[in-house]
GROMACS .gro file of C-alpha atoms in nm:
model
  224
    1MET     CA    1   3.253   1.185   4.276
    2ARG     CA    2   3.574   1.052   4.419
    3HIS     CA    3   3.553   1.179   4.769
    4GLU     CA    4   3.386   1.109   5.099
    5THR     CA    5   3.277   1.343   5.342
    6GLY     CA    6   3.227   1.374   5.719
    7CYS     CA    7   3.199   1.613   6.001
    8ALA     CA    8   3.522   1.758   6.149
    9GLY     CA    9   3.571   1.586   6.476
   10GLY     CA   10   3.239   1.435   6.442
   11GLU     CA   11   3.107   1.725   6.670
   12GLU     CA   12   2.905   1.942   6.444
   13PRO     CA   13   2.602   1.769   6.303
   14SER     CA   14   2.465   2.076   6.144
   15VAL     CA   15   2.786   2.090   5.896
   16ARG     CA   16   2.636   1.802   5.710
   17THR     CA   17   2.799   1.487   5.555
   18ALA     CA   18   2.743   1.334   5.222
   19ARG     CA   19   2.576   1.036   5.368
   20GLN     CA   20   2.310   1.248   5.508
   21GLY     CA   21   2.271   1.397   5.158
   22GLY     CA   22   1.900   1.512   5.051
   23ARG     CA   23   1.785   1.854   5.061
   24ARG     CA   24   2.025   2.137   5.151
   25ARG     CA   25   1.930   2.365   5.445
   26GLY     CA   26   1.952   2.728   5.419
   27GLY     CA   27   2.030   2.957   5.717
   28ARG     CA   28   1.749   3.007   5.957
   29ASP     CA   29   1.632   3.308   6.132
   30HIS     CA   30   1.707   3.300   6.497
   31PRO     CA   31   1.602   3.545   6.755
   32PRO     CA   32   1.844   3.831   6.815
   33GLY     CA   33   2.110   3.740   7.047
   34ARG     CA   34   2.179   3.945   7.372
   35ALA     CA   35   2.487   4.145   7.439
   36ARG     CA   36   2.736   4.006   7.691
   37GLY     CA   37   2.572   3.975   8.041
   38GLY     CA   38   2.212   3.947   7.894
   39SER     CA   39   2.156   4.309   7.844
   40ASP     CA   40   1.985   4.441   7.538
   41ALA     CA   41   2.167   4.773   7.579
   42PRO     CA   42   2.364   4.925   7.277
   43ALA     CA   43   2.717   4.776   7.240
   44GLN     CA   44   3.016   4.980   7.399
   45ASP     CA   45   3.308   5.131   7.213
   46GLY     CA   46   3.163   5.124   6.887
   47VAL     CA   47   3.156   4.759   6.860
   48ALA     CA   48   2.924   4.646   6.570
   49ARG     CA   49   2.584   4.506   6.645
   50ARG     CA   50   2.446   4.496   6.316
   51GLY     CA   51   2.295   4.177   6.191
   52ARG     CA   52   2.133   4.091   6.502
   53GLY     CA   53   1.769   4.116   6.388
   54ARG     CA   54   1.579   4.025   6.069
   55ASP     CA   55   1.696   4.335   5.881
   56GLY     CA   56   2.067   4.318   5.973
   57ALA     CA   57   2.359   4.155   5.783
   58LEU     CA   58   2.297   3.797   5.922
   59GLY     CA   59   1.927   3.830   5.888
   60ARG     CA   60   1.960   3.921   5.531
   61PHE     CA   61   2.223   3.648   5.460
   62ALA     CA   62   2.014   3.372   5.624
   63GLY     CA   63   1.700   3.493   5.455
   64ALA     CA   64   1.850   3.473   5.105
   65LEU     CA   65   1.972   3.123   5.170
   66SER     CA   66   1.636   3.027   5.306
   67ARG     CA   67   1.463   3.144   4.980
   68ALA     CA   68   1.722   2.969   4.787
   69ASP     CA   69   1.667   2.652   4.971
   70ARG     CA   70   1.288   2.666   4.906
   71ASN     CA   71   1.325   2.753   4.547
   72ASN     CA   72   1.556   2.441   4.497
   73ARG     CA   73   1.327   2.202   4.695
   74GLY     CA   74   1.042   2.339   4.488
   75ASP     CA   75   1.193   2.226   4.160
   76GLN     CA   76   1.116   1.859   4.243
   77GLY     CA   77   1.216   1.717   3.912
   78ARG     CA   78   1.559   1.875   3.891
   79HIS     CA   79   1.607   1.795   4.246
   80LYS     CA   80   1.512   1.422   4.211
   81LEU     CA   81   1.772   1.404   3.918
   82ARG     CA   82   2.063   1.540   4.130
   83PRO     CA   83   2.260   1.274   4.328
   84PRO     CA   84   2.273   1.387   4.692
   85PHE     CA   85   2.650   1.390   4.693
   86LEU     CA   86   2.689   1.625   4.361
   87THR     CA   87   2.899   1.926   4.466
   88GLY     CA   88   2.998   2.198   4.229
   89TYR     CA   89   3.203   2.451   4.444
   90VAL     CA   90   3.492   2.431   4.698
   91ILE     CA   91   3.425   2.726   4.936
   92ASP     CA   92   3.705   2.864   5.140
   93ALA     CA   93   3.695   3.060   5.481
   94SER     CA   94   3.740   3.391   5.313
   95VAL     CA   95   3.404   3.363   5.152
   96PHE     CA   96   3.227   3.265   5.459
   97ILE     CA   97   3.381   3.538   5.663
   98ALA     CA   98   3.299   3.801   5.404
   99GLY     CA   99   2.948   3.673   5.389
  100LEU     CA  100   2.895   3.687   5.769
  101VAL     CA  101   3.068   4.007   5.858
  102GLU     CA  102   3.009   4.332   5.663
  103GLU     CA  103   3.297   4.429   5.446
  104ASP     CA  104   3.386   4.544   5.104
  105GLN     CA  105   3.319   4.219   4.933
  106THR     CA  106   3.010   4.106   5.153
  107GLN     CA  107   2.746   4.124   4.868
  108THR     CA  108   2.976   3.945   4.625
  109ALA     CA  109   3.035   3.671   4.907
  110ARG     CA  110   2.673   3.616   4.972
  111ALA     CA  111   2.574   3.585   4.613
  112LEU     CA  112   2.848   3.320   4.570
  113LEU     CA  113   2.726   3.127   4.892
  114ILE     CA  114   2.366   3.142   4.768
  115ASP     CA  115   2.453   2.982   4.439
  116ALA     CA  116   2.705   2.726   4.589
  117GLU     CA  117   2.413   2.627   4.849
  118VAL     CA  118   2.207   2.524   4.564
  119SER     CA  119   2.462   2.377   4.337
  120GLY     CA  120   2.654   2.200   4.625
  121ALA     CA  121   2.931   2.317   4.844
  122VAL     CA  122   3.231   2.117   4.989
  123ALA     CA  123   3.545   2.211   5.184
  124PRO     CA  124   3.836   2.058   5.372
  125GLY     CA  125   3.764   1.984   5.732
  126HIS     CA  126   3.980   2.270   5.873
  127VAL     CA  127   3.726   2.509   5.725
  128LEU     CA  128   3.545   2.517   6.037
  129LEU     CA  129   3.842   2.620   6.249
  130GLU     CA  130   3.937   2.902   5.985
  131VAL     CA  131   3.587   3.035   6.021
  132MET     CA  132   3.607   3.020   6.390
  133ASN     CA  133   3.936   3.187   6.405
  134GLY     CA  134   3.811   3.470   6.145
  135LEU     CA  135   3.529   3.547   6.361
  136LEU     CA  136   3.752   3.546   6.670
  137MET     CA  137   3.983   3.787   6.511
  138LYS     CA  138   3.678   4.022   6.392
  139GLU     CA  139   3.576   4.036   6.756
  140ARG     CA  140   3.924   4.100   6.907
  141ARG     CA  141   3.976   4.395   6.662
  142GLY     CA  142   3.646   4.557   6.754
  143PHE     CA  143   3.444   4.473   6.430
  144ILE     CA  144   3.173   4.274   6.606
  145ASP     CA  145   3.071   4.176   6.952
  146ARG     CA  146   3.068   3.824   7.142
  147ALA     CA  147   2.695   3.781   7.061
  148TYR     CA  148   2.730   3.866   6.687
  149ARG     CA  149   3.021   3.627   6.686
  150GLU     CA  150   2.822   3.349   6.811
  151GLU     CA  151   2.531   3.424   6.609
  152ALA     CA  152   2.763   3.420   6.285
  153LEU     CA  153   2.896   3.083   6.385
  154ASN     CA  154   2.549   2.946   6.408
  155ARG     CA  155   2.465   3.084   6.071
  156PHE     CA  156   2.784   2.903   5.929
  157LEU     CA  157   2.692   2.583   6.091
  158GLY     CA  158   2.353   2.588   5.954
  159TYR     CA  159   2.495   2.641   5.585
  160GLY     CA  160   2.447   2.321   5.369
  161LEU     CA  161   2.824   2.236   5.347
  162ARG     CA  162   2.991   1.910   5.328
  163LEU     CA  163   3.335   1.832   5.450
  164ASP     CA  164   3.585   1.620   5.246
  165THR     CA  165   3.774   1.336   5.341
  166ALA     CA  166   4.008   1.199   5.070
  167ARG     CA  167   3.993   0.836   4.986
  168GLN     CA  168   4.370   0.854   4.997
  169PRO     CA  169   4.460   1.113   5.244
  170GLY     CA  170   4.843   1.064   5.219
  171ALA     CA  171   4.839   1.130   4.853
  172ALA     CA  172   4.620   1.435   4.890
  173HIS     CA  173   4.835   1.574   5.174
  174ARG     CA  174   5.133   1.532   4.950
  175ARG     CA  175   4.975   1.711   4.656
  176THR     CA  176   4.862   1.997   4.901
  177MET     CA  177   5.218   2.033   5.024
  178ASP     CA  178   5.358   2.046   4.664
  179LEU     CA  179   5.084   2.303   4.569
  180ALA     CA  180   5.199   2.512   4.877
  181ASP     CA  181   5.557   2.492   4.779
  182ARG     CA  182   5.490   2.573   4.407
  183HIS     CA  183   5.263   2.851   4.449
  184GLY     CA  184   5.374   3.005   4.782
  185LEU     CA  185   5.065   2.921   4.949
  186THR     CA  186   4.983   2.825   5.305
  187VAL     CA  187   4.893   2.469   5.356
  188TYR     CA  188   4.551   2.555   5.465
  189ASP     CA  189   4.497   2.747   5.137
  190ALA     CA  190   4.661   2.477   4.932
  191ALA     CA  191   4.419   2.226   5.072
  192TYR     CA  192   4.116   2.406   4.896
  193LEU     CA  193   4.301   2.420   4.575
  194GLU     CA  194   4.412   2.040   4.599
  195LEU     CA  195   4.037   1.955   4.636
  196ALA     CA  196   3.905   2.171   4.370
  197GLN     CA  197   4.172   2.033   4.139
  198ARG     CA  198   4.110   1.677   4.233
  199GLU     CA  199   3.732   1.678   4.204
  200GLY     CA  200   3.716   1.918   3.907
  201LEU     CA  201   3.516   2.181   4.113
  202VAL     CA  202   3.505   2.563   4.095
  203LEU     CA  203   3.713   2.726   4.375
  204GLY     CA  204   3.520   2.994   4.557
  205SER     CA  205   3.771   3.229   4.717
  206LEU     CA  206   3.830   3.582   4.779
  207ASP     CA  207   4.225   3.534   4.849
  208LYS     CA  208   4.430   3.693   4.563
  209ALA     CA  209   4.717   3.455   4.591
  210LEU     CA  210   4.476   3.140   4.597
  211ARG     CA  211   4.305   3.276   4.296
  212ARG     CA  212   4.610   3.327   4.107
  213ALA     CA  213   4.745   2.976   4.181
  214ALA     CA  214   4.403   2.839   4.048
  215LEU     CA  215   4.414   3.007   3.738
  216ALA     CA  216   4.776   2.909   3.678
  217LEU     CA  217   4.654   2.555   3.708
  218GLY     CA  218   4.338   2.598   3.495
  219VAL     CA  219   4.100   2.552   3.792
  220ASP     CA  220   3.797   2.763   3.760
  221ILE     CA  221   3.737   3.033   4.017
  222ALA     CA  222   3.447   3.230   4.147
  223PRO     CA  223   3.346   3.495   4.166
  224ARG     CA  224   3.511   3.596   3.842
   0.00000   0.00000   0.00000
């Protein structure tokens, strides 16, 4: 591959770098979080609390990823032949948010995340901020509560994702701006497309404009 990887800001060791390589971690089950103030009482005002236990959205998401990780590590022959830096997908924030918070495309997003964790997943460094902001907006709009938001963020940080740092960042940034101009994308979305195009990877996204731009450039997309 032609890219290097690193943790955004150097502060999140659980979002792994390419140098750490090796086996990929699936999400792990954590004890259910408590509501604000430490109470186990039901959330107020209809705020969603699903996913807090093993049978909830986050529990199912983490359990599926854990099984995929065990199956991948069990295939020792294939695993030894795969370089630790091999990556097959660029995954954008829309897929992570849909996989972590119940919505119309949640099952599709989770299936893609499971496949990408086994095959290899990479994203631009700003994906962490986008996922954090997406979860914050879900909380502010009343779809989830604070405890769910924090648990979802922990699930994301436990996902086997590597962060890309281009060898020639100036050139990558210019290509990103050009893609944003030509296809009417935000710079944030164009960065996912630039990475997928540069490295010849599949672009995993639920964003319609980003998917259209990728298809126009001959970049493979998922889900199909």
